[in-house]
Coordinates of C-alpha atoms and ligand atoms in Angstrom, one line a residue:
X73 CA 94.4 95.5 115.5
X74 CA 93.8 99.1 116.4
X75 CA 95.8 102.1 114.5
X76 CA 99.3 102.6 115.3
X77 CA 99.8 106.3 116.8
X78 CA 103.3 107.4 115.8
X79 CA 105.4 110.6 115.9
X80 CA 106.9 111.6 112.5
X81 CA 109.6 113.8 113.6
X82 CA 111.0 110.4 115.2
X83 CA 113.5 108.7 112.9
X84 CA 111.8 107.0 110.2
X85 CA 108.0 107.3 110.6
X86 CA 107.9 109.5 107.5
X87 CA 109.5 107.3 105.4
X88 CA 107.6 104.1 106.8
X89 CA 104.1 106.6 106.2
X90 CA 105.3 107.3 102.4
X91 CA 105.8 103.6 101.9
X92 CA 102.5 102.5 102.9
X93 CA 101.0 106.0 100.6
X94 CA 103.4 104.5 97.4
X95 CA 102.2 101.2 97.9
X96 CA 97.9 102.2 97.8
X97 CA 97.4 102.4 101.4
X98 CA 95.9 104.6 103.8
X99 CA 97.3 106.9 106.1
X100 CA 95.9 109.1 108.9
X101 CA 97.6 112.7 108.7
X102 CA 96.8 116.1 110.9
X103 CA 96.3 118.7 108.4
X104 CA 95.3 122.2 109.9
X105 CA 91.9 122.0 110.2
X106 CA 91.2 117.9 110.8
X107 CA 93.3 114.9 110.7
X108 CA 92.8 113.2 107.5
X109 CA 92.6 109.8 106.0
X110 CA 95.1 110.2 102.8
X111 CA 95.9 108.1 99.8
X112 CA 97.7 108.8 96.4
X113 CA 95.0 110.8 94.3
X114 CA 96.2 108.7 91.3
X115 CA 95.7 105.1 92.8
X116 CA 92.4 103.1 92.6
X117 CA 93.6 100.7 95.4
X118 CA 94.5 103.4 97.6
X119 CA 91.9 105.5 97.6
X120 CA 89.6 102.4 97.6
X121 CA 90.7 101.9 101.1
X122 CA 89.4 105.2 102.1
X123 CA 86.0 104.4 101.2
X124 CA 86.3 100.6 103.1
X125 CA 87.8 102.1 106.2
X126 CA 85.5 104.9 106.8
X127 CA 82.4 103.3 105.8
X128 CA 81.7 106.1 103.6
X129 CA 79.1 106.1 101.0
X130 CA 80.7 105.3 97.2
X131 CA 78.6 108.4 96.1
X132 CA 80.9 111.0 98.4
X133 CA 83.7 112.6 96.2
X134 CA 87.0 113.3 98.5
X135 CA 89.0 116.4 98.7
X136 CA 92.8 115.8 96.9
X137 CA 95.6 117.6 98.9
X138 CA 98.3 119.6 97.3
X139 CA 101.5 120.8 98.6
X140 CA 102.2 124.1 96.1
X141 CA 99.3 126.0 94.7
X142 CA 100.9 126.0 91.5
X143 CA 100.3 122.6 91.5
X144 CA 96.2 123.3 91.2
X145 CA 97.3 124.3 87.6
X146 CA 97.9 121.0 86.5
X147 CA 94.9 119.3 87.6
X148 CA 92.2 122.3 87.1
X149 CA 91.0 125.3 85.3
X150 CA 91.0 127.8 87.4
X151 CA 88.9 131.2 87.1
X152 CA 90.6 134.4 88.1
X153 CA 88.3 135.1 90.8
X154 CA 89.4 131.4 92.0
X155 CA 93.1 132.9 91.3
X156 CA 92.1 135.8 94.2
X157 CA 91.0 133.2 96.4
X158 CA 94.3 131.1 96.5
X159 CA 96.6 134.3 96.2
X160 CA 95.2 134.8 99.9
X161 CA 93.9 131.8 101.5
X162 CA 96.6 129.1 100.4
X163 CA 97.9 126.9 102.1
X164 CA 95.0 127.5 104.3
X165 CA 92.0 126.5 105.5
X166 CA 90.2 127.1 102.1
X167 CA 89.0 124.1 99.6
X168 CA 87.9 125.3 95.8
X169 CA 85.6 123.2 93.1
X170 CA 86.7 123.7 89.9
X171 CA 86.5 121.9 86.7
X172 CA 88.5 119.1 86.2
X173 CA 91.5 119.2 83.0
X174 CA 92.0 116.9 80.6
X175 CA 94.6 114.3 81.4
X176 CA 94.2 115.2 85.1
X177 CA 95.2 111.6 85.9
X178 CA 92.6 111.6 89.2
X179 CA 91.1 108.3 90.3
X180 CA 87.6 108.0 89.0
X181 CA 87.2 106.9 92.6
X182 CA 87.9 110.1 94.3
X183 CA 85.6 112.2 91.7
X184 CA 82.8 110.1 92.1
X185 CA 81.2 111.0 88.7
X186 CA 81.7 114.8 89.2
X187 CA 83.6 117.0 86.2
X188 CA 84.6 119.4 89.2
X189 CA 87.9 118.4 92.0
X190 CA 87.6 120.0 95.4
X191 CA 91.2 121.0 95.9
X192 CA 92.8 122.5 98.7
X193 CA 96.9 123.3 100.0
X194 CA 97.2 122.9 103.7
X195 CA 99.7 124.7 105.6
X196 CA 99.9 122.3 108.3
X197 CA 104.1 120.8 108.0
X198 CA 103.0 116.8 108.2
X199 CA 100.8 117.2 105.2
X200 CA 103.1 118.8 103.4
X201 CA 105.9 116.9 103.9
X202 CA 103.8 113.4 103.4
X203 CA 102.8 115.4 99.6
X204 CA 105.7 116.5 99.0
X205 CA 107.8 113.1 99.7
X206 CA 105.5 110.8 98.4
X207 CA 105.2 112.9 94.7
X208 CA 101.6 112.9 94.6
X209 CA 98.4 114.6 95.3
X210 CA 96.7 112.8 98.5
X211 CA 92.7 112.5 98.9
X212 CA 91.6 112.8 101.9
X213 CA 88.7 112.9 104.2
X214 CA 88.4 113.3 107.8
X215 CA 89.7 110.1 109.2
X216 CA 86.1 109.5 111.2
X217 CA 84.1 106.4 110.6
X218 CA 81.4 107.7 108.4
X219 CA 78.6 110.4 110.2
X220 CA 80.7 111.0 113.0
X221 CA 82.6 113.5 114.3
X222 CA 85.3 115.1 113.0
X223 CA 88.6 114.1 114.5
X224 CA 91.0 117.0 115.5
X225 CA 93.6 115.0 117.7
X226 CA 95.1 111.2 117.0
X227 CA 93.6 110.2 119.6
X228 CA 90.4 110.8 118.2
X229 CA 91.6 109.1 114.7
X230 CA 92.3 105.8 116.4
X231 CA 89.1 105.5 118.9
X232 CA 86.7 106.0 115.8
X233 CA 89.0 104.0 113.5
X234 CA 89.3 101.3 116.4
X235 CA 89.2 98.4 113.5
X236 CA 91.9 99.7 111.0
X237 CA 95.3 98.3 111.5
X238 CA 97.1 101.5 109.5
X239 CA 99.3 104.2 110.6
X240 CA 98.4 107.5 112.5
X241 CA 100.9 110.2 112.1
X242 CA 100.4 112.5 115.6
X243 CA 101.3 116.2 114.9
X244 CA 99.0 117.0 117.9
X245 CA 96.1 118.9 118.1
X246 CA 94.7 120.4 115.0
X247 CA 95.4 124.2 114.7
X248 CA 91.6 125.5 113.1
X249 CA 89.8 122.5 114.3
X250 CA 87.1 122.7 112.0
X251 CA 86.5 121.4 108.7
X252 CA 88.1 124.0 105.4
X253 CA 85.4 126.4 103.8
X254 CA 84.4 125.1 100.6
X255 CA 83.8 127.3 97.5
X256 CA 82.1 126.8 93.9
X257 CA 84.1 128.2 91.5
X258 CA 83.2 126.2 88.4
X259 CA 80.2 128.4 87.6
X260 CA 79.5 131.8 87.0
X261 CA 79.4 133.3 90.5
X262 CA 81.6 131.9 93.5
X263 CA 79.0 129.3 95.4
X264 CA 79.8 128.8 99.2
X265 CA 79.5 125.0 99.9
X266 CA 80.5 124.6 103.6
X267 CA 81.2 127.3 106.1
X268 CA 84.4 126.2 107.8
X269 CA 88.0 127.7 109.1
X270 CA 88.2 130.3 106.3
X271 CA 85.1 133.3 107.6
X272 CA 82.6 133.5 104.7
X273 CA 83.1 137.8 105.7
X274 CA 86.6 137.3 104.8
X275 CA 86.2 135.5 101.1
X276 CA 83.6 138.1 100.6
X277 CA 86.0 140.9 101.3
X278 CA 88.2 139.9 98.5
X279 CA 85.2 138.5 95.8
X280 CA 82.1 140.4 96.6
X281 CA 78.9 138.7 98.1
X282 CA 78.6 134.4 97.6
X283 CA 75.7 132.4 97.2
X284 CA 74.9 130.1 99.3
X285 CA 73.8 126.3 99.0
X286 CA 74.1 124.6 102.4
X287 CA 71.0 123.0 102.5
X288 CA 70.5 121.5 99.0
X289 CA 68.2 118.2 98.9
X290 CA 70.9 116.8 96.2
X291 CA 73.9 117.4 98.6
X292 CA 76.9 118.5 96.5
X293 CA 78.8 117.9 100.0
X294 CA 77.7 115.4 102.5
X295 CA 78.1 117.5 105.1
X296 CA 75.0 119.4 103.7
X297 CA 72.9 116.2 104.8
X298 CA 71.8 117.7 108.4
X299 CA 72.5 114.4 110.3
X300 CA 76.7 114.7 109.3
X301 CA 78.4 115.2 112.4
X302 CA 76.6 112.8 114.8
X303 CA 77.3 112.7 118.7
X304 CA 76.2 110.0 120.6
X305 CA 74.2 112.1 123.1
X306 CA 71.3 114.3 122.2
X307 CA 72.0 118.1 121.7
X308 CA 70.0 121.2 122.8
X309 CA 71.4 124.7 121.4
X310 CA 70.9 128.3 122.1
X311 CA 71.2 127.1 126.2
X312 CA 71.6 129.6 128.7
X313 CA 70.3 127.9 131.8
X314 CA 71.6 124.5 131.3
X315 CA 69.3 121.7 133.3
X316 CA 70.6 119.4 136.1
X317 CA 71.0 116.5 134.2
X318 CA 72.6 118.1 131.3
X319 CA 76.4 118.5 130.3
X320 CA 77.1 122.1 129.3
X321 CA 79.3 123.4 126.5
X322 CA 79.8 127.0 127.1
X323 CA 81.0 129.8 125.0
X324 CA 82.5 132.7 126.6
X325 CA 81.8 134.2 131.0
X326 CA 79.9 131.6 132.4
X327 CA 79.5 132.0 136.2
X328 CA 76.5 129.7 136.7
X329 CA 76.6 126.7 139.4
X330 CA 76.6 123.6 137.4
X331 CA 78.3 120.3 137.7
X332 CA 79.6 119.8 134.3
X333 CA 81.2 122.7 132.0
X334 CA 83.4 122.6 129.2
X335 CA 84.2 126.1 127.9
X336 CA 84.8 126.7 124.4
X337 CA 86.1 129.9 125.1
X338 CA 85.6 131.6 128.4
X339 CA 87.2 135.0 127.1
X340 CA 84.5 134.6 124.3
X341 CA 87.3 133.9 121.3
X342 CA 85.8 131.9 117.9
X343 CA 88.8 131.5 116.9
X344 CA 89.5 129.4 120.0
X345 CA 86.0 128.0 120.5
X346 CA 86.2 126.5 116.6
X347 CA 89.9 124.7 117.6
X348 CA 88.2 123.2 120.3
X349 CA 85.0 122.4 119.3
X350 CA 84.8 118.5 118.0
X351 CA 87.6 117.8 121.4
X352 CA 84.7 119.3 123.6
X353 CA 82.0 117.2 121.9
X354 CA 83.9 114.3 121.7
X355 CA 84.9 114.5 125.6
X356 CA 81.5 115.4 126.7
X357 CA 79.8 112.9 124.2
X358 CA 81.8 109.9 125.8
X359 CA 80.6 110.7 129.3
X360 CA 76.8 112.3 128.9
X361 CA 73.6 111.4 127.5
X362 CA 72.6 115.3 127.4
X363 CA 74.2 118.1 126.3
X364 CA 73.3 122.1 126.3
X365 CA 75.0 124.3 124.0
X366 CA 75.4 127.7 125.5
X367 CA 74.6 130.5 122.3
X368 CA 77.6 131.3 120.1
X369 CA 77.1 134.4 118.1
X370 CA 77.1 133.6 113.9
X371 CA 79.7 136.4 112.9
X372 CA 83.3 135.1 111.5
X373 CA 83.9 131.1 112.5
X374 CA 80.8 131.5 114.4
X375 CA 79.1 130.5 111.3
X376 CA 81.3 127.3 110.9
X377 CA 80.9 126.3 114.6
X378 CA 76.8 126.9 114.5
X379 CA 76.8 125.1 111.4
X380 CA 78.3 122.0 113.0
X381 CA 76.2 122.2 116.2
X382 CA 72.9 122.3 114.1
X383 CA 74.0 119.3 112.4
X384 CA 75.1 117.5 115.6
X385 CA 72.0 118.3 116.9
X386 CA 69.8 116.5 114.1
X387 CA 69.5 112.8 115.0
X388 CA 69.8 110.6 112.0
X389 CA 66.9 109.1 110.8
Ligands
LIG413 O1 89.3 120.4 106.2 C1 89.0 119.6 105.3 O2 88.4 119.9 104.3 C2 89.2 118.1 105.7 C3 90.7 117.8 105.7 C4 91.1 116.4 105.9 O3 91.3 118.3 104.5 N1 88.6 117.2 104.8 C5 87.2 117.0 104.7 O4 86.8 116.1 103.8 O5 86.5 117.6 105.5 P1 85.4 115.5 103.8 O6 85.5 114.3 102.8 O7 85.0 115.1 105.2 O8 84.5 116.6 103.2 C6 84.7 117.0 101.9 C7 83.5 117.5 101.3 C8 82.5 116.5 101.1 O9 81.3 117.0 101.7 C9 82.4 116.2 99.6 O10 81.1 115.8 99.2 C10 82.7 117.6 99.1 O11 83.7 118.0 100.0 N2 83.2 117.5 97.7 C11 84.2 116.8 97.3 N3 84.3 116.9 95.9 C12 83.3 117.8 95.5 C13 82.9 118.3 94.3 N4 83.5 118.0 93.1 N5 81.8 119.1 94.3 C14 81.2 119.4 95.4 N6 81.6 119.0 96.7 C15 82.6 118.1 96.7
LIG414 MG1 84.0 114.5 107.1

């Protein structure tokens, strides 16, 4: 059976979507930046199921969900320069790795041998309610089969997660529609892991220059392995004159004859051309065996959104 799509502001869908979380099962939830597949932080069995339904290799530590930033506190020391970080960014867009407490209570499962958590506090209202209601802290990773793309409507959720006979809470389209920057902050200097809806110019604003280590040959994140966000069709970037057989994904004025354009942003917005990024590669993906990427400058999300194409672009092996 495929997933259930349902609305939770109609009578009841919360409370059936906390019953399946309380009782160690999955549930697919939009957050801001992606829909996510959540369980109960604390439960083995539930966040077992994550693993199972995505196909996700057991190495891959999840992301656990918060609803309060004070509520960090309890599961990890944090730094004061992490302190900065969440004074302006949560709930946001923004996940931190930070070492674990003692008596933190997280499933071994969702840690995958790591003393660090990756912890974030979306702002989105259906993952905070779904937190708040169900009295725990939810791990979660995008609710795509393993390696492919991200999903940022439910639509998306239940077409890659065709097998799964859970329960997909629709809040409609995701707001950022990219994946939350992820930042080191267990060691001595702030480490950026992931570019994603938070600008790396911004977090440097507030805590000076970060290191970077995207590209690691021991991935600290999977989507530091290139291959991470796989389309179907091939991908060519940095397109300006698209060729006939070729869909095109544009990025700001494009005049240019061609018989299939999607435009991430014709008035040349990141902002917008990151929310509708993974939409545009999913639509185009399900009717082209080519696509052009039209160039998308690398300033604010710019960085995210290249970062995604390049990986899209590498086949797996
Ligand atoms: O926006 C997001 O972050 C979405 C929504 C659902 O919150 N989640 C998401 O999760 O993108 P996921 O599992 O697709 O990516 C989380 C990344 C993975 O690459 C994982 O390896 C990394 O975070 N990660 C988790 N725990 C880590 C840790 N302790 N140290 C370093 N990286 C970690
Ligand atoms: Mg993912």
């Amino acid at each position: 059976m495929p997933p259930r799509i349902l609305n939770p502001d109609n009578p009841g869908v919360l409370d059936q979507a906390v019953r399946a979380i309380q009782s160690a099962e999955a549930v697919a939830v939009p957050t801001e930046t992606v829909y996510g597949l959540a369980a109960n932080a604390y439960s083995d069995a539930g966040v077992g199921q994550i693993y199972q339904i995505k196909g996700r290799p057991q190495f891959n530590p999840l992301i656990v969900h918060v609803a309060d930033p004070d509520d960090a506190d309890r599961l990890v020391d944090l730094s004061p320069e992490a302190r900065t970080l969440i004074k302006a960014f949560w709930p946001g867009p923004l996940t931190l790795v930070a070492p674990l407490k003692l008596g933190h209570g997280i499933s071994p499962i969702v840690l995958a041998g790591n003393a660090t958590l990756a912890i974030r506090c979306p702002d989105a209202p259906v993952i905070q309610a779904l937190i708040r209601q169900s009295g725990a802290p939810l791990a979660a990773p995008s609710a795509n089969s393993s390696g492919s793309l991200s999903p940022t409507t439910a639509d998306h959720v239940a077409s890659s997660l065709a097998e799964w006979d859970g329960l997909v809470l629709d809040g409609g389209p995701c707001r950022v529609g990219l994946e939350s920057t992820i930042v080191d902050v267990s060691r001595r200097s702030a480490v950026l892991l992931r570019p994603g809806g938070v600008s790396v110019e911004a977090l440097e604003a507030l805590v000076g220059p970060l290191e970077s280590e995207l590209l690691s040959d021991q991935p600290k994140a999977p989507g530091q392995l290139k291959s991470h966000y796989a389309p179907r069709a091939s991908l060519r970037l940095n397109v300006t004159h698209p060729e006939p057989d070729e869909a095109y994904l544009a990025f700001g004025p494009f005049d240019g004859d061609h018989h299939k354009v999607v435009n991430l942003s014709p008035g040349g917005d990141l902002v917008e051309a990151a929310t509708n990024l993974f939409a545009a590669l999913n639509a185009l993906d399900n009717d082209s065996e080519r696509i052009a990427v039209g160039p998308i400058p690398t300033d604010g999300l710019g960085a995210a959104i290249n970062d995604r194409l390049l990986r899209a672009a590498t086949k797996k092996s």
